[in-house]
Every structure is written in C-alpha cells, then in structure tokens.
PDB file of C-alpha atoms in Angstrom:
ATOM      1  CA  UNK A   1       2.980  41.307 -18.828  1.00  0.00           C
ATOM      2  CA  UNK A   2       2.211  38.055 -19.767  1.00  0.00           C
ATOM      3  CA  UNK A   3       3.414  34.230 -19.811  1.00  0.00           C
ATOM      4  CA  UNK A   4       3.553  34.559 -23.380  1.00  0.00           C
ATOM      5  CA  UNK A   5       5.749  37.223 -23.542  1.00  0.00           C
ATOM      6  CA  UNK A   6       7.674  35.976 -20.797  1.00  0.00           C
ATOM      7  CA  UNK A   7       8.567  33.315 -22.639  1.00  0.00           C
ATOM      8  CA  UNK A   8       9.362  34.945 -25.281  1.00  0.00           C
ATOM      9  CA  UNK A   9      12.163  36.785 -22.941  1.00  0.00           C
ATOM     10  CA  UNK A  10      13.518  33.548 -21.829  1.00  0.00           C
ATOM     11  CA  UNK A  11      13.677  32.001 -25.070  1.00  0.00           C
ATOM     12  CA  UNK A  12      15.288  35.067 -26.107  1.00  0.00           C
ATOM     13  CA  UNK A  13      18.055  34.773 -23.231  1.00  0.00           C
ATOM     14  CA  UNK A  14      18.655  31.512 -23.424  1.00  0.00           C
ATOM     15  CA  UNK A  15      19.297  31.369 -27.511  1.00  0.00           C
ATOM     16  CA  UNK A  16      20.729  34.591 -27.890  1.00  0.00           C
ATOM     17  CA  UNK A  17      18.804  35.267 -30.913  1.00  0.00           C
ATOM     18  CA  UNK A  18      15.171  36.310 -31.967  1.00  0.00           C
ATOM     19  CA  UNK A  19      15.970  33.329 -34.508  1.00  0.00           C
ATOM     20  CA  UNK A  20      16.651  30.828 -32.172  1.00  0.00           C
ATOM     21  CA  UNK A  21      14.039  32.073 -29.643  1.00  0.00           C
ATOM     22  CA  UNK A  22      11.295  31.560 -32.156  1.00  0.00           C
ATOM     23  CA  UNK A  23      12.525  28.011 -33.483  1.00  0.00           C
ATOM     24  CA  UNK A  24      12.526  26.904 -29.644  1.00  0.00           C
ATOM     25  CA  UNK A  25       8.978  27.849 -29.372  1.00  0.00           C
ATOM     26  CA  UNK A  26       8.073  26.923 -32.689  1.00  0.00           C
ATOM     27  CA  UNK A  27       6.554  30.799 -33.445  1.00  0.00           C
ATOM     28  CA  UNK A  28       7.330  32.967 -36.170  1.00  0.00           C
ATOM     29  CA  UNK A  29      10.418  35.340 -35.425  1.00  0.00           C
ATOM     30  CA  UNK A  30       7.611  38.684 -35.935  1.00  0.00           C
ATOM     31  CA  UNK A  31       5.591  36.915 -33.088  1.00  0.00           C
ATOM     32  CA  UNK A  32       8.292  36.378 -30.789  1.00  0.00           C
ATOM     33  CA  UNK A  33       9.906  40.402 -31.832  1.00  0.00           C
ATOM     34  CA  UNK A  34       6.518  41.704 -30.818  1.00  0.00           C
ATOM     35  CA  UNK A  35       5.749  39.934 -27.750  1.00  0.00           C
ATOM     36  CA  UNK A  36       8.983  41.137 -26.471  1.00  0.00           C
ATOM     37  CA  UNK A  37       8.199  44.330 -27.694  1.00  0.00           C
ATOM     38  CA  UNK A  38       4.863  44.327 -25.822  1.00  0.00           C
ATOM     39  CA  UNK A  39       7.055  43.175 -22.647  1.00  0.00           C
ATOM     40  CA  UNK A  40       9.051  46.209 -22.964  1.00  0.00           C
ATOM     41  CA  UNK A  41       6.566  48.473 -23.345  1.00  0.00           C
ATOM     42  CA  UNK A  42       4.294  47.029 -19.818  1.00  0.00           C
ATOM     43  CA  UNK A  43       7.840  46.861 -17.806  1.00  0.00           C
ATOM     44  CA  UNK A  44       9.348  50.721 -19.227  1.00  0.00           C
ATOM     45  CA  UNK A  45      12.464  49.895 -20.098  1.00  0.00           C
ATOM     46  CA  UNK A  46      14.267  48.251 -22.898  1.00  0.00           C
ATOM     47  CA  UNK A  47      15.289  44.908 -22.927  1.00  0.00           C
ATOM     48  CA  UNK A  48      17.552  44.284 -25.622  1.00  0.00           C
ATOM     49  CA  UNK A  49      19.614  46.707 -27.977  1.00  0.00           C
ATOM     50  CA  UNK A  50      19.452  45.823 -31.624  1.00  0.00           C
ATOM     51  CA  UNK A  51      22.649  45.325 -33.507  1.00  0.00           C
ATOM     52  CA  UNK A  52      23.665  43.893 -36.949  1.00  0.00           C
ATOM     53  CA  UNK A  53      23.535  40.213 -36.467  1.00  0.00           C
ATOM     54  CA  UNK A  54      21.562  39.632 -33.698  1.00  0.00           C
ATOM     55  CA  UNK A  55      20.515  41.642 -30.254  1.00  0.00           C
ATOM     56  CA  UNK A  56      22.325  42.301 -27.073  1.00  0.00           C
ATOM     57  CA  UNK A  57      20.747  42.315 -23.670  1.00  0.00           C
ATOM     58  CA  UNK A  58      20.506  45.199 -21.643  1.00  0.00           C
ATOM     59  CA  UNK A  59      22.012  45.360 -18.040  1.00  0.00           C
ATOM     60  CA  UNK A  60      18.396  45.690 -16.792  1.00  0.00           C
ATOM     61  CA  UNK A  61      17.545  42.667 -19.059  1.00  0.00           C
ATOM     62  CA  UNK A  62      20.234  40.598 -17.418  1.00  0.00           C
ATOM     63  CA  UNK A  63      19.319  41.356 -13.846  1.00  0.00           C
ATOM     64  CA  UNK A  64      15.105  41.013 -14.798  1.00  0.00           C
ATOM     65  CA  UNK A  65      16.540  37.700 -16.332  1.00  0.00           C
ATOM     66  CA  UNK A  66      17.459  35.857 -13.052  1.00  0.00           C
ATOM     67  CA  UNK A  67      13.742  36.402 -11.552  1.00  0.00           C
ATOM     68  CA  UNK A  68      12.307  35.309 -14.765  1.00  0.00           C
ATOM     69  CA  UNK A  69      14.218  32.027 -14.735  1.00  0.00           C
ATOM     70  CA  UNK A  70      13.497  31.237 -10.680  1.00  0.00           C
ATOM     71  CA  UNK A  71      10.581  31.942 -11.824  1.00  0.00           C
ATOM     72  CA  UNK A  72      10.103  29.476 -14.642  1.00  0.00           C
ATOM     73  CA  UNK A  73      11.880  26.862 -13.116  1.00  0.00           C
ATOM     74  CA  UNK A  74       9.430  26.565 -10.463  1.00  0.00           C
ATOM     75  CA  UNK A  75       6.853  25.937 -13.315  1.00  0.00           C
ATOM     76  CA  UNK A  76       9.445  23.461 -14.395  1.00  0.00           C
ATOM     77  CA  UNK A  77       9.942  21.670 -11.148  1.00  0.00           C
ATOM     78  CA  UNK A  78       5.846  21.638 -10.528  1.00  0.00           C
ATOM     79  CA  UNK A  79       5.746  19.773 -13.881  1.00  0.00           C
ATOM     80  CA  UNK A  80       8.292  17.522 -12.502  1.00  0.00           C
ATOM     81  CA  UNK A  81       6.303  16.733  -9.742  1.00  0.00           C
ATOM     82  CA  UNK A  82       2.692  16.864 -11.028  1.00  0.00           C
ATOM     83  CA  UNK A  83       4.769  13.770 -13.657  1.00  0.00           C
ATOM     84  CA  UNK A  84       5.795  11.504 -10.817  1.00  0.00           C
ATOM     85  CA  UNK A  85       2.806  11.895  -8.835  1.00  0.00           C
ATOM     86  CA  UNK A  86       0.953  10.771 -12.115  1.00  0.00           C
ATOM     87  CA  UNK A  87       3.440   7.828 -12.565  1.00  0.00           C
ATOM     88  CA  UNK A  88       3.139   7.384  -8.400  1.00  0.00           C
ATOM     89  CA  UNK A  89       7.292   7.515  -8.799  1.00  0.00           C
ATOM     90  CA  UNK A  90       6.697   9.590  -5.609  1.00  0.00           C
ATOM     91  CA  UNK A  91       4.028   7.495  -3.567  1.00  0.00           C
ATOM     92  CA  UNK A  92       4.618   5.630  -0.688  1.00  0.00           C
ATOM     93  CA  UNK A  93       1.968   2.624   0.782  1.00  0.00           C
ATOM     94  CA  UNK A  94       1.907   1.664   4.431  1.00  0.00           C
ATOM     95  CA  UNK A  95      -0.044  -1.598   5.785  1.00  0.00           C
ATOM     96  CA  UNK A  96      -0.011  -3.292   8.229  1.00  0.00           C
ATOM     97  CA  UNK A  97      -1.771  -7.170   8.018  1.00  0.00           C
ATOM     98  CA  UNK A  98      -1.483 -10.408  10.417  1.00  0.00           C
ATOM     99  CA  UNK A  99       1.044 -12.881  10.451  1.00  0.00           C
ATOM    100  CA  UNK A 100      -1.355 -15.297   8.525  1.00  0.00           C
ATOM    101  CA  UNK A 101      -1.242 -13.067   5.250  1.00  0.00           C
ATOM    102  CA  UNK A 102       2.800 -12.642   5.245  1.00  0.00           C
ATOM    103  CA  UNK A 103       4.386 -15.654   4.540  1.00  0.00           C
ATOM    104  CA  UNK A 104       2.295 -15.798   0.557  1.00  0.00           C
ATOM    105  CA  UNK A 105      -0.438 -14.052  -0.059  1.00  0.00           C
ATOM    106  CA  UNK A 106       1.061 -10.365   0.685  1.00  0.00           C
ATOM    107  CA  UNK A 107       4.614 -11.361  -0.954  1.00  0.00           C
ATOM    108  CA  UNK A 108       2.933 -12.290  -4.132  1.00  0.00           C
ATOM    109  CA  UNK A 109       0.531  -9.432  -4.386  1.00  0.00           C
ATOM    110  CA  UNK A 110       3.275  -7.078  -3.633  1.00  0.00           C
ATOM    111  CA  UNK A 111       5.419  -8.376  -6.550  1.00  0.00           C
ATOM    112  CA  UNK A 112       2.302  -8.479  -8.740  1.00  0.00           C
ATOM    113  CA  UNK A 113       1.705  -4.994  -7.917  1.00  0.00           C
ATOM    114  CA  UNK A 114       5.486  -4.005  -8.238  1.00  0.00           C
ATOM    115  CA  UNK A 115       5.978  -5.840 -11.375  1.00  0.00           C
ATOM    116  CA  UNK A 116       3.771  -2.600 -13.063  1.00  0.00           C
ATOM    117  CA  UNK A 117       4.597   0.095 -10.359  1.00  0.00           C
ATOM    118  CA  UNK A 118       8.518  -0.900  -9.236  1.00  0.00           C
ATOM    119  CA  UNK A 119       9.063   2.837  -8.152  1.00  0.00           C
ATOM    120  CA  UNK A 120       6.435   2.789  -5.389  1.00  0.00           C
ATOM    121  CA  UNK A 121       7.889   2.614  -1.840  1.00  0.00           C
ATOM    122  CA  UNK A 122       6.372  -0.605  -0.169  1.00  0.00           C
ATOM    123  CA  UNK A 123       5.857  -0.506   3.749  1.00  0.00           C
ATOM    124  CA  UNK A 124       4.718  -3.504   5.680  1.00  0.00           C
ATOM    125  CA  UNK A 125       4.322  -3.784   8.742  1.00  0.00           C
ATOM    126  CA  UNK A 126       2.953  -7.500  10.454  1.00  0.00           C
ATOM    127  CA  UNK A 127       1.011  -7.365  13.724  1.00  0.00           C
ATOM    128  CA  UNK A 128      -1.614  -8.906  16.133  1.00  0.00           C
ATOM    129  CA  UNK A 129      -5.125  -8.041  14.806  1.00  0.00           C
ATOM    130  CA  UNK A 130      -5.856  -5.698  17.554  1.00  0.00           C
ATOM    131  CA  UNK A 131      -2.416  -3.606  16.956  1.00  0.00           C
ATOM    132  CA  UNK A 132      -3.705  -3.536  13.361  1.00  0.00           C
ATOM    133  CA  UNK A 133      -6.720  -1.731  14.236  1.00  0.00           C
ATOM    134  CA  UNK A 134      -5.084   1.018  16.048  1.00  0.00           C
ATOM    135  CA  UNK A 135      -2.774   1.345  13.496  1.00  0.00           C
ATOM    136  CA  UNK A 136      -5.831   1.817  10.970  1.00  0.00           C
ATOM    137  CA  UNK A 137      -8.149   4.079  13.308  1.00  0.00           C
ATOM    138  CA  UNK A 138      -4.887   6.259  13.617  1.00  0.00           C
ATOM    139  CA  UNK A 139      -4.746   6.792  10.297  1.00  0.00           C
ATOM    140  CA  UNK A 140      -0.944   5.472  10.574  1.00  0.00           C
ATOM    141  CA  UNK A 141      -1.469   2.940   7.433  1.00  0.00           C
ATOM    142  CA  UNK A 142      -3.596   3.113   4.726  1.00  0.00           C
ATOM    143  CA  UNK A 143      -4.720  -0.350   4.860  1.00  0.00           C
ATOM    144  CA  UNK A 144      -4.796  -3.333   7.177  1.00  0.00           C
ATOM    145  CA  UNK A 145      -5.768  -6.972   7.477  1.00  0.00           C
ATOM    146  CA  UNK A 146      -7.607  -7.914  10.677  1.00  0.00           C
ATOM    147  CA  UNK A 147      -9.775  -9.727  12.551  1.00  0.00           C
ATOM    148  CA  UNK A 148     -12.430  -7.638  13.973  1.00  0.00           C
ATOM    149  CA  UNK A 149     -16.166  -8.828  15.280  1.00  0.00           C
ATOM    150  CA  UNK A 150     -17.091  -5.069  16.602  1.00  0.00           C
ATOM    151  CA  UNK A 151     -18.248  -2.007  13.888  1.00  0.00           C
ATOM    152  CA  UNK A 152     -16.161   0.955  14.802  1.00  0.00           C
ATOM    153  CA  UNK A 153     -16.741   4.926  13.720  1.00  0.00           C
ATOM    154  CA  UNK A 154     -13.331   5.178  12.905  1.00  0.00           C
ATOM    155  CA  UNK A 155     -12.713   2.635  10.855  1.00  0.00           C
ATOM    156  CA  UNK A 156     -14.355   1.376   7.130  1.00  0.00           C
ATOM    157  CA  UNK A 157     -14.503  -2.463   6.871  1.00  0.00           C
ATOM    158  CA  UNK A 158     -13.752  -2.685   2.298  1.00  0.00           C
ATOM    159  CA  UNK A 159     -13.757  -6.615   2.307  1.00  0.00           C
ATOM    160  CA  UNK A 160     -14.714  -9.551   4.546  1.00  0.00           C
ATOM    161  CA  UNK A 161     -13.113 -13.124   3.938  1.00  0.00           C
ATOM    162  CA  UNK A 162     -14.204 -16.598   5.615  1.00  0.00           C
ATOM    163  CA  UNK A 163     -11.941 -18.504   7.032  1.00  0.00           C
ATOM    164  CA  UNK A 164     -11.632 -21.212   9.728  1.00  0.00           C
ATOM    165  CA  UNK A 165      -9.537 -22.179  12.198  1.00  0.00           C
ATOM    166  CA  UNK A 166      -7.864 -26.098  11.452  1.00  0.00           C
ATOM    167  CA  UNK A 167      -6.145 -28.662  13.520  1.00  0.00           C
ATOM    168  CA  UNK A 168      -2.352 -29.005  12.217  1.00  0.00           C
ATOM    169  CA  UNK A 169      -0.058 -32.173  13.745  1.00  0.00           C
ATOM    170  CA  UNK A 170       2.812 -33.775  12.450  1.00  0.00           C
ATOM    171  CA  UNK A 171       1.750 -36.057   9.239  1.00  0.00           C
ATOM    172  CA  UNK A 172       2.700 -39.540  10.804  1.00  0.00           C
ATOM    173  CA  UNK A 173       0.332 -38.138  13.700  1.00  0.00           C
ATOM    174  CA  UNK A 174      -2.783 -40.564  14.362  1.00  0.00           C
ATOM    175  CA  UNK A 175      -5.642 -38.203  13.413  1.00  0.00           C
ATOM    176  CA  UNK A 176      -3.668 -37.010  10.954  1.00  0.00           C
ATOM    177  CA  UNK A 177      -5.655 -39.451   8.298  1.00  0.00           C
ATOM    178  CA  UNK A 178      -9.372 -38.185   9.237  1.00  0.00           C
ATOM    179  CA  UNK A 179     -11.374 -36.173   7.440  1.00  0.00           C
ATOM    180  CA  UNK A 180     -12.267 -34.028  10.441  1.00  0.00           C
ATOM    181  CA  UNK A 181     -11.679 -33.830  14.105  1.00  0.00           C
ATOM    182  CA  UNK A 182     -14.095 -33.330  16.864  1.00  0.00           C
ATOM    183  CA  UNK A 183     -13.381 -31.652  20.385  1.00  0.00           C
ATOM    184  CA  UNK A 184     -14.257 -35.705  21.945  1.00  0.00           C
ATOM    185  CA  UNK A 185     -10.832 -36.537  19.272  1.00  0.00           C
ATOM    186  CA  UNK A 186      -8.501 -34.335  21.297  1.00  0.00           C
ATOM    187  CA  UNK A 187      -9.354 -35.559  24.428  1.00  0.00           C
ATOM    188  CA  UNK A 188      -6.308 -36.151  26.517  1.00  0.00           C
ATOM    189  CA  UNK A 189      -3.994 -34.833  23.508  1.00  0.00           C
ATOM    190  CA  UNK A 190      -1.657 -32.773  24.132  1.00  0.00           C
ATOM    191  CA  UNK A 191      -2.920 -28.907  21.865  1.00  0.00           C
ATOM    192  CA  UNK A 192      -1.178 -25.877  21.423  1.00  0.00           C
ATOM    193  CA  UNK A 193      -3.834 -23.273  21.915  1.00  0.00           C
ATOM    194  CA  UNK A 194      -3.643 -20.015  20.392  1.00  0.00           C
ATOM    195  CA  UNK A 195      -3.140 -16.963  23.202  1.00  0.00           C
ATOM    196  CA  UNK A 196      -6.338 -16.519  25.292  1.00  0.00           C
ATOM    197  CA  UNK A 197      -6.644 -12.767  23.807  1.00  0.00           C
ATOM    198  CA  UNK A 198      -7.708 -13.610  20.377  1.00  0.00           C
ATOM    199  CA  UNK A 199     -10.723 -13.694  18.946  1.00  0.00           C
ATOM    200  CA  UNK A 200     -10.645 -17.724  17.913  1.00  0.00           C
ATOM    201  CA  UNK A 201      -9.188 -18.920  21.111  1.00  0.00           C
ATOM    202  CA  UNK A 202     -12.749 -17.733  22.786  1.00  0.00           C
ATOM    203  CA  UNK A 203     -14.458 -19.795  19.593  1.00  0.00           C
ATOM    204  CA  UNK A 204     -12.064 -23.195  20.426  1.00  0.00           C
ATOM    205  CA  UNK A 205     -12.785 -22.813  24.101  1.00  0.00           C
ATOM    206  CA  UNK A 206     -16.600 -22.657  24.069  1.00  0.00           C
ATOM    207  CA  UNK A 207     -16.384 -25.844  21.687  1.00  0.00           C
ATOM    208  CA  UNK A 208     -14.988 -27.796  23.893  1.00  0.00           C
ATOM    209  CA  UNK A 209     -16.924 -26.409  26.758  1.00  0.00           C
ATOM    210  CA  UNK A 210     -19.868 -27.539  24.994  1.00  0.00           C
ATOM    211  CA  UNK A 211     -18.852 -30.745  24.297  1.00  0.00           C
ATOM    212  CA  UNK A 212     -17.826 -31.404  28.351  1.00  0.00           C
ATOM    213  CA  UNK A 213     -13.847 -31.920  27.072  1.00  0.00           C
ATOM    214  CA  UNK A 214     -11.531 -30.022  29.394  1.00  0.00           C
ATOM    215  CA  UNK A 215      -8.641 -29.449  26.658  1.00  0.00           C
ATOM    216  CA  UNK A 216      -4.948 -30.510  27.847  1.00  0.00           C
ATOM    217  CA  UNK A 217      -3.344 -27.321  27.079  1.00  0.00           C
ATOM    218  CA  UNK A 218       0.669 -28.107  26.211  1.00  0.00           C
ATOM    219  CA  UNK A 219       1.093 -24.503  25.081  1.00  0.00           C
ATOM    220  CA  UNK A 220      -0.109 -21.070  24.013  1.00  0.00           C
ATOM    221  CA  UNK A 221       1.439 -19.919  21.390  1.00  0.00           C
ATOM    222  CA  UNK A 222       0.735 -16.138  18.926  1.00  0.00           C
ATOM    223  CA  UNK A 223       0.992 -15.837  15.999  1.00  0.00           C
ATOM    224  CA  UNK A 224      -0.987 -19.140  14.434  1.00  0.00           C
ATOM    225  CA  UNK A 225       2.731 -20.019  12.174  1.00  0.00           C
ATOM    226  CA  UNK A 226       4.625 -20.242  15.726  1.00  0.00           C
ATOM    227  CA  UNK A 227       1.857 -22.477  17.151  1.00  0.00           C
ATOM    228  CA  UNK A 228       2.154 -24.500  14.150  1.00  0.00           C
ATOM    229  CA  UNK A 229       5.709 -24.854  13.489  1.00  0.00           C
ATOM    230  CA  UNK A 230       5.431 -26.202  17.061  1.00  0.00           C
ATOM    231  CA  UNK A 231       2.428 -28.927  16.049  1.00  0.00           C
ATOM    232  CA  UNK A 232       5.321 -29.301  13.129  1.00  0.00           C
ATOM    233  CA  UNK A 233       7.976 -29.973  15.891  1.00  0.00           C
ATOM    234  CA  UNK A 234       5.768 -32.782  17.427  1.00  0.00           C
ATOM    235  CA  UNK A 235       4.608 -30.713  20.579  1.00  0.00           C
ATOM    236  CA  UNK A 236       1.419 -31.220  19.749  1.00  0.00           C
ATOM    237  CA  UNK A 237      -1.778 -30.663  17.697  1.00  0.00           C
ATOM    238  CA  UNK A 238      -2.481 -26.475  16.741  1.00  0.00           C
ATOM    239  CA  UNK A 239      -5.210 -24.349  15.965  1.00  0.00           C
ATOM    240  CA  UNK A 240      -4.558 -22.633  13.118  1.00  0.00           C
ATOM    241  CA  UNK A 241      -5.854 -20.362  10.410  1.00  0.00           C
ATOM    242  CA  UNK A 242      -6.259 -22.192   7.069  1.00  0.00           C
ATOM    243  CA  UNK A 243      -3.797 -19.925   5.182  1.00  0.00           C
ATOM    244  CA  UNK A 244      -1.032 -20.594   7.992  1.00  0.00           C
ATOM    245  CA  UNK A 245      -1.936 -24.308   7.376  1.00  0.00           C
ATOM    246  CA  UNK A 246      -1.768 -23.852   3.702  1.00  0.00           C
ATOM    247  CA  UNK A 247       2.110 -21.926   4.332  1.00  0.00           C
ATOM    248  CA  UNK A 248       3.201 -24.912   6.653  1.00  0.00           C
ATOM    249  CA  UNK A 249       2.517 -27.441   4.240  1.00  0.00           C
ATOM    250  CA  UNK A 250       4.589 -30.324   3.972  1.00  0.00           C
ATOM    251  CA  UNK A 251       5.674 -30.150   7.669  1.00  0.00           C
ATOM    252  CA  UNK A 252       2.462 -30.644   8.828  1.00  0.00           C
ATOM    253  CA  UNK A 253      -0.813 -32.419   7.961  1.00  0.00           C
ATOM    254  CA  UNK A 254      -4.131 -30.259   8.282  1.00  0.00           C
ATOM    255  CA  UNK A 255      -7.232 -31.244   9.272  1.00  0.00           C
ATOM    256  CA  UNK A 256     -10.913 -29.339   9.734  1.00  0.00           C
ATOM    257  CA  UNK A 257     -12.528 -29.066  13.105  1.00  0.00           C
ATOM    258  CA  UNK A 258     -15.880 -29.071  14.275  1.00  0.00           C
ATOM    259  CA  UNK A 259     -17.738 -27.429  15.433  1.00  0.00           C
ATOM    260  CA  UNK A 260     -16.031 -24.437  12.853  1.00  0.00           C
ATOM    261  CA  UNK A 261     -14.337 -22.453  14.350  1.00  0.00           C
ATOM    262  CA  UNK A 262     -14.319 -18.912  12.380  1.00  0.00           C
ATOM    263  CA  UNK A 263     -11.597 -17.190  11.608  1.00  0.00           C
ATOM    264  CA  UNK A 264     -12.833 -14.280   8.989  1.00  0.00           C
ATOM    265  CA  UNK A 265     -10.684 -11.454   8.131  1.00  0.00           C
ATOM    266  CA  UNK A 266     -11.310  -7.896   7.147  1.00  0.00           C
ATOM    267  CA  UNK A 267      -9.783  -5.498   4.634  1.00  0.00           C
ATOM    268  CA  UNK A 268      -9.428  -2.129   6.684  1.00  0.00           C
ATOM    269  CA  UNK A 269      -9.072   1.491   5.924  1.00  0.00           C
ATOM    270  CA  UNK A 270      -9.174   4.399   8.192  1.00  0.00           C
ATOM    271  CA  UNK A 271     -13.077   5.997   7.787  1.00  0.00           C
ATOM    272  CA  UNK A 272     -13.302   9.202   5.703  1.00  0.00           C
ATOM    273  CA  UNK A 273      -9.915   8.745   4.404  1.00  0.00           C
ATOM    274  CA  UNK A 274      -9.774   8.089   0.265  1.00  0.00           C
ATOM    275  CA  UNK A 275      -7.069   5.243  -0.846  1.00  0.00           C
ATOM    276  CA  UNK A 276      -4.355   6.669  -2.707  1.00  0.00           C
ATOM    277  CA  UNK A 277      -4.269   5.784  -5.596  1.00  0.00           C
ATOM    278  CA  UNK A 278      -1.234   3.512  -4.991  1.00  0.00           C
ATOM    279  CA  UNK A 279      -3.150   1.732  -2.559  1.00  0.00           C
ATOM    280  CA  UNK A 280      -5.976   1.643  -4.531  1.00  0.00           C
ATOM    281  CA  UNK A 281      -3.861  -0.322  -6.749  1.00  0.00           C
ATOM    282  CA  UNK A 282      -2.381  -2.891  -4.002  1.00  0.00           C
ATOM    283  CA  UNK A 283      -5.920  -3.280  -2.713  1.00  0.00           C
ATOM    284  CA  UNK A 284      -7.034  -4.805  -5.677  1.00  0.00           C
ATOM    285  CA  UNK A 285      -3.734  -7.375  -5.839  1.00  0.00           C
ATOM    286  CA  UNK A 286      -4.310  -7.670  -2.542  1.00  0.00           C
ATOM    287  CA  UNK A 287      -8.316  -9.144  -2.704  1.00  0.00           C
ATOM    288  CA  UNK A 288      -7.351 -11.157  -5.990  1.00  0.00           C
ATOM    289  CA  UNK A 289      -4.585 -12.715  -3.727  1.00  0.00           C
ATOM    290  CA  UNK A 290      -6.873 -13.300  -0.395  1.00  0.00           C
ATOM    291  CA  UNK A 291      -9.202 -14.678  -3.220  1.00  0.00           C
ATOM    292  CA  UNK A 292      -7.111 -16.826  -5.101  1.00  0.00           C
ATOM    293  CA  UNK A 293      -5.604 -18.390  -1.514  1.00  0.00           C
ATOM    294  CA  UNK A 294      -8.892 -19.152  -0.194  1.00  0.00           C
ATOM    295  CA  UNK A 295     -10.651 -20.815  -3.275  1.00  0.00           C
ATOM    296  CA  UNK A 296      -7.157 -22.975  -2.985  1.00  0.00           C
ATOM    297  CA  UNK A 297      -7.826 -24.758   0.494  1.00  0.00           C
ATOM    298  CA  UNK A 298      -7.669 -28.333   1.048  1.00  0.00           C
ATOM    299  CA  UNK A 299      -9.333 -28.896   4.125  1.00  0.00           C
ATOM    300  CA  UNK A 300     -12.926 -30.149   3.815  1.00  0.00           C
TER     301      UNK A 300
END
C-alpha cells in the first residue's frame, strides 16, 4: 500500500468513476484501474464491484474510505500550514523599544514593513531601557531597542546607533538662538532633568560636576517626550534624546550640549535565539528607519 494507490482510491471515491478519477489526477484510466487493483490485492479485499457504466463501492470500501480521507486531509491541512508559514500569514513579531523610537521611527517602519507583509500580527510594546532588557534576556520579544553600557551572556547586541542627549526650551526662550549650550549657560535656569536611574542622567550630572555648576533641578521627568513636552510648556529647559527633539519639533527649539552627552542605542535580540523570519524582515525596516532619522538631525 502506497500513496499512489491511495490516491488513486480517493480519486476514485470522490468522482465515482475510474474516468473521472484519472482526469483528476491527470493519469491514464489503465494506471489509475491498476493501482487500485494493486491496493486491493495488499489490503485482501475488494474495493469496488464492476458494473456496466461505471463501479460501485464495496461496504468495506466505504468504511476504509473515511480513514483514507482523515487521513489525506491532514496532508491537506499540513499544506495549508506549511503555505502560510511561507507567506508568514501565520507569524506574529513582539518588540519592545523606548519611548524615543515610538512616536516616528517605529510607526513608519512598521507600515513600511506592513505595506508588503499586512497579514503579520504586529506587537509593540514601549518601555524604560532597563525593562527592555529583561524583556529581551527572557526571551519574551524577539527584538528590542535599548540603552545598554554592560555586555551580557544572555543577550546579542545586532546594531549600535550614536546619539546625544540635547537641550530643548520653548523657541522664544533666550538660549534658544545659540549654536550650543554649555553647563556655565544653565546656571541658575530652571532644567528638567531626566530620572536619576538612567544611563544619561549620570552623563548630565558629571558635566556639570565638572564644570563646578550645581544644576537648579525644576523637575525629573521619564520618558525624554514627557520631560520635553514640559521644556515645551515653559517649565523649563530638558535633556533630551535627539530623536525626541526631532518628534517635538515645532513646540520646542533644540539645541546641542557640551560636553556630549551620549545617548547610543542598541538593537537587541535574545542570545542563541535565530530572528524569525518576520522579524528578520522588521529588523531591516527597522535599521533603515534608525538610519534614515539619525542622518536627519539638526542639531550641530
């Protein structure tokens, strides 16, 4: 007993004729006779009775039948399957990237990336770099966006991206004309500082350490877009990432700082874990879009 001849059967079943059976698998109607033949003789019994006209399945047919055709549409419904993971109509993405990447860089690279894969289920989630990393080491996304400055076993850094931290303010603001702005600048003005856990707030706080400026700290704010849309509000000046800067313009003017402040980012991936290849496929909308964000900054 073979798939061949198996077929055959089916073909047989389903058409009701050795006629039929053989135009359905495009076969001669001797081939399809004798691999039904050959069926009969490896099961012992007959299948079908031959009348004038056509041929009439036997009772034991019939009842061999039903397994036949459980059996076949499994084969069917693997096909099915094997089809949509090939056309990724059944994969799913899940990453997880900071605030600073949310508000146009990620939109646009998912709608890029949807635009030739719309069936692909999109998930997103948008946390504090170090909640990013745990979700990454737990193998809970596929791929994050962080900031990271230690090397960890568990996780594989794909892509590094400079960036800096800038001074945002409202535009009629008095430094908001300069070319740059120095820690000696801010003396005595009022700064919205970004929380004392992250990794730039250490950077901003050594610079003006070294320069002998005690900061006047109005308010801590996290993410960098709710300590800007407060410099935007006229609370005072914010340390920002340039991409936040870049989403907040025309409510605020941007300026660089010395000494730079760094603010580089990482691509993530869990170690020892292949990309789908749905996410192999974001990834790469996702670099050109880091990429294309980046080579657009203003500040000097």
């Amino acid at each position: 007993m073979n798939q061949r001849q198996l077929m055959a059967f089916r073909a047989a079943m389903m058409h009701g004729s050795i006629t039929a059976a053989a135009k359905r698998l495009n076969v001669s109607q001797p081939a399809v006779s004798r691999l039904i033949a050959d069926l009969e003789f490896s099961l012992g019994f007959t299948l079908f009775t031959r009348q004038t006209g056509g041929i009439v399945p036997t009772r034991e047919a019939q009842e061999f039948f039903r397994e036949v055709d459980m059996m076949f549409y499994g084969l069917d419904r693997l096909t099915m399957v094997a089809e949509e993971i090939r056309t990724l109509s059944r994969a799913t993405v899940r990453f997880a990237t900071l605030p600073m990447l949310s508000f146009e860089v990620v939109p646009q690279a998912l709608m890029r990336f949807r635009a030739r894969h719309p069936q692909v289920h999109m998930l997103q989630d948008v946390y504090t770099s170090a909640r990013v990393l745990e979700l990454v080491a737990s193998r809970q996304v596929e791929l994050g966006v962080a900031q990271t400055h230690k090397r960890r076993d568990d996780i594989e850094i794909l892509h590094t991206y400079h960036a800096r931290c800038v001074c945002v303010m409202q535009p009629g603001h008095r430094l908001a004309s300069r070319a740059r702005i120095t820690p000696e600048d801010l003396e005595g003005e009022p700064l919205i500082m970004l929380a004392r856990h992250t990794i730039s707030a250490s950077y901003i706080a050594n610079a003006f350490a070294d320069h002998g400026i005690s900061p006047t700290i109005a308010a801590e704010s996290q993410p960098s877009f709710a300590a800007g849309s407060l410099a935007a509000a006229g609370c005072g000046i914010a340390f920002v990432d340039e991409l936040t800067a870049m989403a907040l313009r025309g409510r605020v003017s941007a300026v660089a700082f010395e000494p730079e402040v760094p603010f580089d980012i990482c691509i993530l991936k869990p170690r020892e874990t292949p990309l789908s290849r749905a996410a192999a496929g974001f990834l790469a909308e996702l670099v050109a879009g880091i990429e294309t964000a980046l080579a657009a900054r203003t500040t000097p």
